[in-house]
Short mmCIF file of C-alpha atoms in Angstrom, two decimals:
data_model
loop_
_atom_site.label_atom_id
_atom_site.label_comp_id
_atom_site.label_asym_id
_atom_site.label_seq_id
_atom_site.Cartn_x
_atom_site.Cartn_y
_atom_site.Cartn_z
CA MET A 1 105.00 70.90 98.82
CA GLU A 2 105.79 72.52 102.15
CA LEU A 3 108.36 75.31 102.08
CA TYR A 4 110.70 75.88 105.03
CA LEU A 5 113.34 78.52 105.57
CA ASP A 6 116.70 77.16 106.73
CA SER A 7 118.33 79.77 108.97
CA ALA A 8 119.27 80.91 112.47
CA GLU A 9 119.81 84.63 111.87
CA ILE A 10 117.00 86.43 113.71
CA ASN A 11 116.80 89.54 111.54
CA GLU A 12 116.94 87.47 108.36
CA ILE A 13 114.17 85.21 109.65
CA LYS A 14 111.91 88.13 110.60
CA SER A 15 112.48 89.83 107.26
CA SER A 16 111.97 86.60 105.31
CA PHE A 17 108.61 85.80 106.88
CA GLU A 18 107.46 89.39 106.40
CA GLN A 19 108.27 89.10 102.69
CA LEU A 20 107.03 85.52 102.26
CA PRO A 21 104.39 84.94 104.96
CA PHE A 22 103.16 81.81 103.18
CA MET A 23 106.26 79.78 104.14
CA THR A 24 105.44 76.69 106.19
CA GLY A 25 108.06 77.22 108.88
CA LEU A 26 111.71 77.30 109.89
CA THR A 27 114.43 74.68 110.29
CA THR A 28 117.49 75.53 112.32
CA THR A 29 120.47 73.80 113.95
CA PRO A 30 122.89 74.41 116.83
CA THR A 31 125.62 74.77 114.19
CA PHE A 32 123.73 77.65 112.56
CA MET A 33 123.25 79.30 115.95
CA ALA A 34 126.93 78.95 116.86
CA ARG A 35 127.88 80.41 113.48
CA HIS A 36 125.85 83.52 114.32
CA GLY A 37 127.28 83.82 117.83
CA ILE A 38 124.10 82.74 119.62
CA THR A 39 124.80 81.48 123.15
CA ASP A 40 121.31 81.55 124.68
CA ILE A 41 119.86 78.66 122.67
CA ASP A 42 116.74 78.28 124.80
CA GLY A 43 115.94 81.97 124.61
CA THR A 44 116.45 81.96 120.86
CA ILE A 45 114.19 78.92 120.43
CA VAL A 46 111.39 80.62 122.36
CA GLU A 47 111.82 83.82 120.32
CA LEU A 48 111.75 81.90 117.05
CA SER A 49 108.63 79.97 118.08
CA LYS A 50 106.79 83.29 118.29
CA ILE A 51 107.93 84.39 114.83
CA VAL A 52 107.37 81.38 112.59
CA PRO A 53 104.32 79.13 111.99
CA VAL A 54 106.22 75.87 112.54
CA LEU A 55 109.62 75.52 114.19
CA GLN A 56 111.96 72.56 113.72
CA ILE A 57 114.69 72.31 116.37
CA GLU A 58 117.26 69.79 117.51
CA ALA A 59 116.67 67.28 120.36
CA LEU A 60 119.92 65.51 121.27
CA GLY A 61 121.01 62.92 123.83
CA ASP A 62 123.15 59.82 124.28
CA THR A 63 120.14 57.59 124.93
CA ALA A 64 116.57 57.48 123.70
CA GLU A 65 115.41 58.49 127.14
CA GLU A 66 117.72 61.51 127.15
CA ILE A 67 116.46 62.61 123.73
CA VAL A 68 112.84 62.31 124.87
CA ALA A 69 113.64 64.20 128.05
CA GLU A 70 115.32 66.98 126.03
CA ALA A 71 112.28 67.31 123.75
CA LYS A 72 110.01 67.58 126.81
CA ARG A 73 112.36 70.07 128.46
CA GLN A 74 112.22 72.27 125.38
CA GLU A 75 108.44 71.94 125.20
CA ALA A 76 108.27 73.14 128.80
CA LEU A 77 109.88 76.42 127.68
CA GLY A 78 106.49 77.27 126.23
CA LEU A 79 106.56 75.52 122.85
CA ASP A 80 103.38 74.27 121.21
CA ARG A 81 103.44 70.56 120.41
CA GLU A 82 101.35 71.14 117.27
CA THR A 83 103.75 73.68 115.80
CA THR A 84 107.10 72.26 116.92
CA VAL A 85 109.07 69.48 115.26
CA TYR A 86 112.01 67.85 117.05
CA LYS A 87 114.94 66.93 114.84
CA ILE A 88 116.83 63.77 115.72
CA PRO A 89 119.86 62.33 113.85
CA VAL A 90 119.19 58.84 112.50
CA SER A 91 120.56 55.98 114.65
CA LYS A 92 119.13 53.07 116.67
CA VAL A 93 118.96 55.33 119.69
CA GLY A 94 117.48 58.16 117.67
CA LEU A 95 114.83 55.95 116.08
CA LYS A 96 113.82 54.54 119.44
CA ALA A 97 113.40 58.09 120.71
CA CYS A 98 111.43 58.94 117.56
CA SER A 99 109.03 56.07 118.18
CA MET A 100 108.59 57.04 121.82
CA LEU A 101 107.93 60.70 121.02
CA VAL A 102 105.53 60.00 118.15
CA LYS A 103 103.45 57.74 120.41
CA GLU A 104 103.11 60.66 122.82
CA GLY A 105 101.94 63.01 120.07
CA PHE A 106 105.21 64.77 119.30
CA LYS A 107 106.33 65.54 115.74
CA VAL A 108 109.78 64.27 114.76
CA ASN A 109 112.17 64.94 111.89
CA VAL A 110 114.75 62.16 111.48
CA HIS A 111 117.62 63.84 109.66
CA LEU A 112 121.22 63.36 108.57
CA VAL A 113 119.87 60.57 106.35
CA TYR A 114 122.28 59.32 103.69
CA THR A 115 120.85 55.95 102.61
CA LEU A 116 117.49 54.45 101.65
CA GLN A 117 117.70 51.92 104.47
CA GLN A 118 118.13 54.72 107.00
CA ALA A 119 115.11 56.47 105.51
CA TYR A 120 113.07 53.24 105.61
CA MET A 121 113.87 52.68 109.29
CA ALA A 122 112.85 56.25 110.09
CA MET A 123 109.54 55.78 108.24
CA GLN A 124 108.95 52.56 110.14
CA ALA A 125 109.63 54.38 113.42
CA GLY A 126 106.86 56.82 112.58
CA ALA A 127 108.95 59.87 111.69
CA THR A 128 106.90 62.89 110.67
CA TYR A 129 109.73 63.95 108.38
CA VAL A 130 112.72 62.14 106.89
CA CYS A 131 115.48 64.47 105.79
CA PRO A 132 118.17 63.41 103.26
CA LEU A 133 120.99 65.94 102.89
CA VAL A 134 121.31 66.44 99.15
CA GLY A 135 124.14 68.97 99.01
CA ARG A 136 126.35 67.04 101.40
CA LEU A 137 125.75 63.79 99.54
CA GLN A 138 126.63 65.40 96.22
CA ASP A 139 129.77 66.86 97.77
CA GLN A 140 130.85 63.27 98.41
CA GLY A 141 130.10 62.20 94.85
CA HIS A 142 126.85 60.33 95.57
CA ASP A 143 123.67 60.36 93.48
CA ALA A 144 121.62 62.23 96.06
CA LEU A 145 118.68 62.87 93.75
CA SER A 146 118.16 59.15 93.20
CA LEU A 147 118.11 58.65 96.97
CA VAL A 148 115.49 61.36 97.45
CA LYS A 149 113.40 59.94 94.62
CA ASP A 150 113.60 56.44 96.14
CA CYS A 151 112.50 57.82 99.51
CA VAL A 152 109.50 59.59 97.98
CA GLU A 153 108.51 56.45 96.09
CA ALA A 154 108.79 54.35 99.26
CA VAL A 155 106.49 56.71 101.16
CA ASN A 156 103.98 56.80 98.34
CA TYR A 157 104.11 53.04 97.68
CA TYR A 158 103.87 51.84 101.27
CA GLY A 159 101.61 54.63 102.52
CA TYR A 160 103.79 55.87 105.37
CA ASN A 161 102.63 59.04 107.13
CA THR A 162 106.07 60.51 106.56
CA LYS A 163 107.08 63.54 104.54
CA ILE A 164 110.40 63.51 102.69
CA MET A 165 112.25 66.78 103.26
CA PHE A 166 114.76 67.88 100.62
CA SER A 167 117.56 69.58 102.58
CA SER A 168 121.13 70.89 102.23
CA VAL A 169 119.98 73.05 99.33
CA ARG A 170 122.89 74.77 97.60
CA THR A 171 121.44 76.02 94.30
CA ILE A 172 118.22 77.06 92.58
CA GLN A 173 118.55 73.85 90.55
CA HIS A 174 118.13 71.90 93.79
CA VAL A 175 114.69 73.49 94.23
CA ARG A 176 113.80 72.55 90.65
CA ASP A 177 115.00 69.01 91.36
CA ALA A 178 112.85 68.82 94.50
CA VAL A 179 109.73 69.90 92.59
CA ASP A 180 110.52 67.48 89.76
CA ILE A 181 110.99 64.55 92.14
CA GLY A 182 107.82 65.38 94.04
CA VAL A 183 109.18 65.69 97.57
CA HIS A 184 106.71 66.57 100.28
CA THR A 185 108.72 69.43 101.77
CA ILE A 186 111.92 71.38 101.24
CA THR A 187 114.03 73.64 103.43
CA VAL A 188 115.92 76.43 101.68
CA PRO A 189 118.46 79.10 102.77
CA TRP A 190 117.30 82.67 102.25
CA LYS A 191 120.10 83.32 99.75
CA ILE A 192 118.48 80.76 97.45
CA MET A 193 114.88 81.43 98.48
CA SER A 194 115.12 85.12 97.57
CA GLN A 195 116.07 84.23 94.00
CA LEU A 196 113.19 81.84 93.30
CA THR A 197 110.80 84.53 92.05
CA GLU A 198 113.36 86.30 89.88
CA ASN A 199 113.74 86.04 86.11
CA HIS A 200 115.24 88.48 83.63
CA PHE A 201 112.36 88.22 81.17
CA THR A 202 109.79 88.67 83.94
CA LYS A 203 111.50 91.91 84.94
CA ILE A 204 111.55 93.16 81.36
CA GLY A 205 107.85 92.42 80.97
CA THR A 206 106.95 93.98 84.31
CA ASP A 207 108.93 97.14 83.57
CA GLN A 208 107.17 97.41 80.22
CA PHE A 209 103.73 97.07 81.83
CA ILE A 210 104.59 99.67 84.47
CA ASN A 211 105.94 102.10 81.90
CA ASP A 212 102.93 101.68 79.60
CA THR A 213 100.56 102.19 82.53
CA ARG A 214 102.34 105.41 83.46
CA LEU A 215 102.15 106.66 79.90
CA MET A 216 98.37 106.29 79.96
CA THR A 217 97.70 107.59 83.50
CA VAL A 218 100.32 110.22 84.38
CA ARG A 219 100.05 113.85 83.25
CA VAL A 220 103.04 115.59 81.71
CA GLY A 221 103.08 118.22 84.43
CA ASP A 222 103.33 115.52 87.11
CA ALA A 223 106.43 114.08 85.46
CA LEU A 224 108.31 117.37 85.46
CA SER A 225 111.06 118.13 87.92
CA ASP A 226 111.21 121.47 89.72
CA ILE A 227 113.96 122.58 87.32
CA ASN A 228 112.89 125.07 84.64
CA PRO A 229 115.99 126.37 82.80
CA THR A 230 115.00 129.47 80.81
CA ILE A 231 116.88 132.21 78.98
CA THR A 232 115.85 135.24 76.92
CA ALA A 233 116.68 135.83 73.29
CA ASP A 234 119.28 138.48 74.17
CA ALA A 235 121.22 136.02 76.40
CA THR A 236 124.68 135.13 75.13
CA ILE A 237 125.81 131.59 74.47
CA ALA A 238 127.99 131.86 77.57
CA GLU A 239 125.00 132.87 79.70
CA ALA A 240 122.94 130.04 78.25
CA LEU A 241 125.67 127.55 79.14
CA VAL A 242 125.77 128.86 82.71
CA VAL A 243 122.01 128.31 83.06
CA MET A 244 122.24 124.81 81.60
CA THR A 245 125.24 123.92 83.77
CA ASN A 246 123.64 125.20 86.96
CA ASN A 247 120.47 123.24 86.22
CA LYS A 248 122.38 120.17 85.03
CA THR A 249 120.40 120.03 81.80
CA GLY A 250 121.32 119.70 78.16
CA ALA A 251 118.88 122.40 77.05
CA ALA A 252 117.22 125.66 78.03
CA THR A 253 113.93 127.19 76.89
CA VAL A 254 114.11 130.59 75.25
CA VAL A 255 111.22 132.73 76.48
CA ASP A 256 109.83 136.19 75.76
CA ALA A 257 108.99 138.84 78.30
CA ASN A 258 105.71 137.10 79.15
CA GLY A 259 107.36 133.73 79.75
CA ALA A 260 106.04 132.19 76.54
CA ALA A 261 108.38 129.79 74.74
CA ILE A 262 109.84 131.15 71.51
CA GLY A 263 112.63 128.64 71.05
CA ILE A 264 114.96 126.12 72.64
CA PHE A 265 118.75 126.04 72.88
CA THR A 266 120.51 122.71 73.33
CA ASP A 267 124.05 121.45 73.73
CA GLY A 268 123.60 120.01 70.25
CA ASP A 269 123.05 123.53 68.95
CA LEU A 270 126.30 124.58 70.63
CA ARG A 271 128.27 121.79 68.95
CA ARG A 272 126.85 122.67 65.54
CA LEU A 273 127.60 126.37 66.11
CA VAL A 274 131.22 125.70 67.03
CA SER A 275 131.57 123.39 64.03
CA GLU A 276 130.18 126.01 61.65
CA LYS A 277 131.81 129.16 62.98
CA GLY A 278 134.81 127.84 64.90
CA GLY A 279 136.67 129.86 67.54
CA ASP A 280 134.97 131.62 70.43
CA VAL A 281 131.17 131.71 70.08
CA SER A 282 130.41 132.58 73.69
CA SER A 283 129.44 136.22 72.97
CA ILE A 284 126.89 135.38 70.28
CA LYS A 285 123.32 136.05 71.35
CA VAL A 286 120.88 133.18 71.31
CA GLY A 287 118.34 135.28 69.42
CA ASP A 288 120.80 135.73 66.56
CA LEU A 289 120.74 131.99 65.84
CA GLY A 290 117.37 132.19 64.10
CA LEU A 291 114.98 130.73 66.65
CA ASN A 292 112.23 128.35 65.57
CA ALA A 293 109.04 127.75 67.52
CA PRO A 294 109.81 124.85 69.91
CA ILE A 295 107.92 121.57 69.98
CA SER A 296 105.75 121.98 73.04
CA ILE A 297 103.04 120.15 74.93
CA ASP A 298 100.51 121.24 77.53
CA ALA A 299 101.11 120.12 81.12
CA HIS A 300 97.65 118.54 81.27
CA GLU A 301 98.40 116.08 78.45
CA LEU A 302 99.20 112.46 79.24
CA LEU A 303 102.75 111.12 78.98
CA PHE A 304 101.41 108.87 76.22
CA ALA A 305 100.84 111.96 74.04
CA ALA A 306 104.30 113.30 74.93
CA SER A 307 105.94 109.99 74.01
CA ASN A 308 104.18 109.94 70.64
CA LEU A 309 105.13 113.56 69.96
CA ILE A 310 108.79 112.89 70.72
CA LYS A 311 108.75 109.95 68.32
CA GLU A 312 106.88 111.86 65.62
CA LYS A 313 109.08 114.97 65.73
CA GLN A 314 112.26 113.00 66.47
CA VAL A 315 113.35 115.33 69.27
CA ASP A 316 114.85 114.68 72.70
CA GLU A 317 113.04 117.43 74.62
CA LEU A 318 109.61 118.99 74.71
CA VAL A 319 108.83 122.40 76.17
CA VAL A 320 106.01 121.97 78.67
CA THR A 321 103.55 124.85 78.85
CA LEU A 322 100.78 125.89 81.19
CA ASP A 323 98.49 128.82 80.46
CA GLY A 324 100.80 129.86 77.65
CA LYS A 325 103.97 129.94 79.75
CA ALA A 326 106.94 127.59 79.69
CA ILE A 327 107.11 125.70 82.99
CA GLY A 328 109.80 123.12 82.21
CA LEU A 329 111.45 120.74 79.79
CA LEU A 330 110.39 117.12 79.39
CA ASP A 331 113.30 114.95 78.29
CA VAL A 332 112.78 111.57 76.64
CA GLN A 333 114.49 109.99 79.67
CA ASP A 334 112.00 111.63 82.03
CA ILE A 335 109.20 109.61 80.48
CA VAL A 336 111.00 106.38 81.32
CA LYS A 337 112.29 107.43 84.74
CA TYR A 338 109.03 108.82 86.11
#
């Protein structure tokens, strides 16, 4: 099934085809252009023809001859007949113009189709595309999907060289409907197109794969930030809190004179201390709290080992060491964020 973008916003079109270069082409209308304040229609058409693989544009006129002349005038701007499709509203005049253009090797999209008989006449006239407007039909209370299905079946049954284009797409469900019916092509606004690859469970699975890959390939030292909050054993609780606040961390490593880790002080320790002793504890020295050797890991270890250690010891932070010195704290959230 061919996939067209339905738009007239230049930046959106450029961005869309950069993100999804496999799209078949672009459909646009004078109404879209007016909505975006475009006044130089010819200039815009030429610009678009250089951006997209196939361009579908409007060819209008009061008579078949005028429509044909307009298509040829636009072609003379520098358009390629093989990569340009001229859109013509369905009518006796429009179908005559369609027949005339097709015989000369032009590609034509007969659109604004609302009934099977209109679609049949367009097929008979040799239209390259026939374009029912699903959203507009549904707005009026009609069974648009049945019409599209009937059009597809007519093409397939009679062997017309016509592609049924599902247009006036309003929802993701419309795209599902188009695939289910088996249309030959669909044109979709970027707002809908950009959602077609998204799914909550896909994101969860992808994030899990990415995280697991990081755990097995990234070293602990590479996951550390530049922040290394340290204090000495003779620092007071108040001084420890200043270090933690300035570094925006919930813990600080207690180090000896050589920079080796001899303990860790956390905001959890502070809460327990206040609960046990009450009152002002700010002047108490960290070393008086009875320091225990911290749970540490070497900077060269993989994040996988750090994750397992955090789970095994049931801690939130690990002291990261290098050559016997504390170089930072690895928080459980850092493993996920990195």
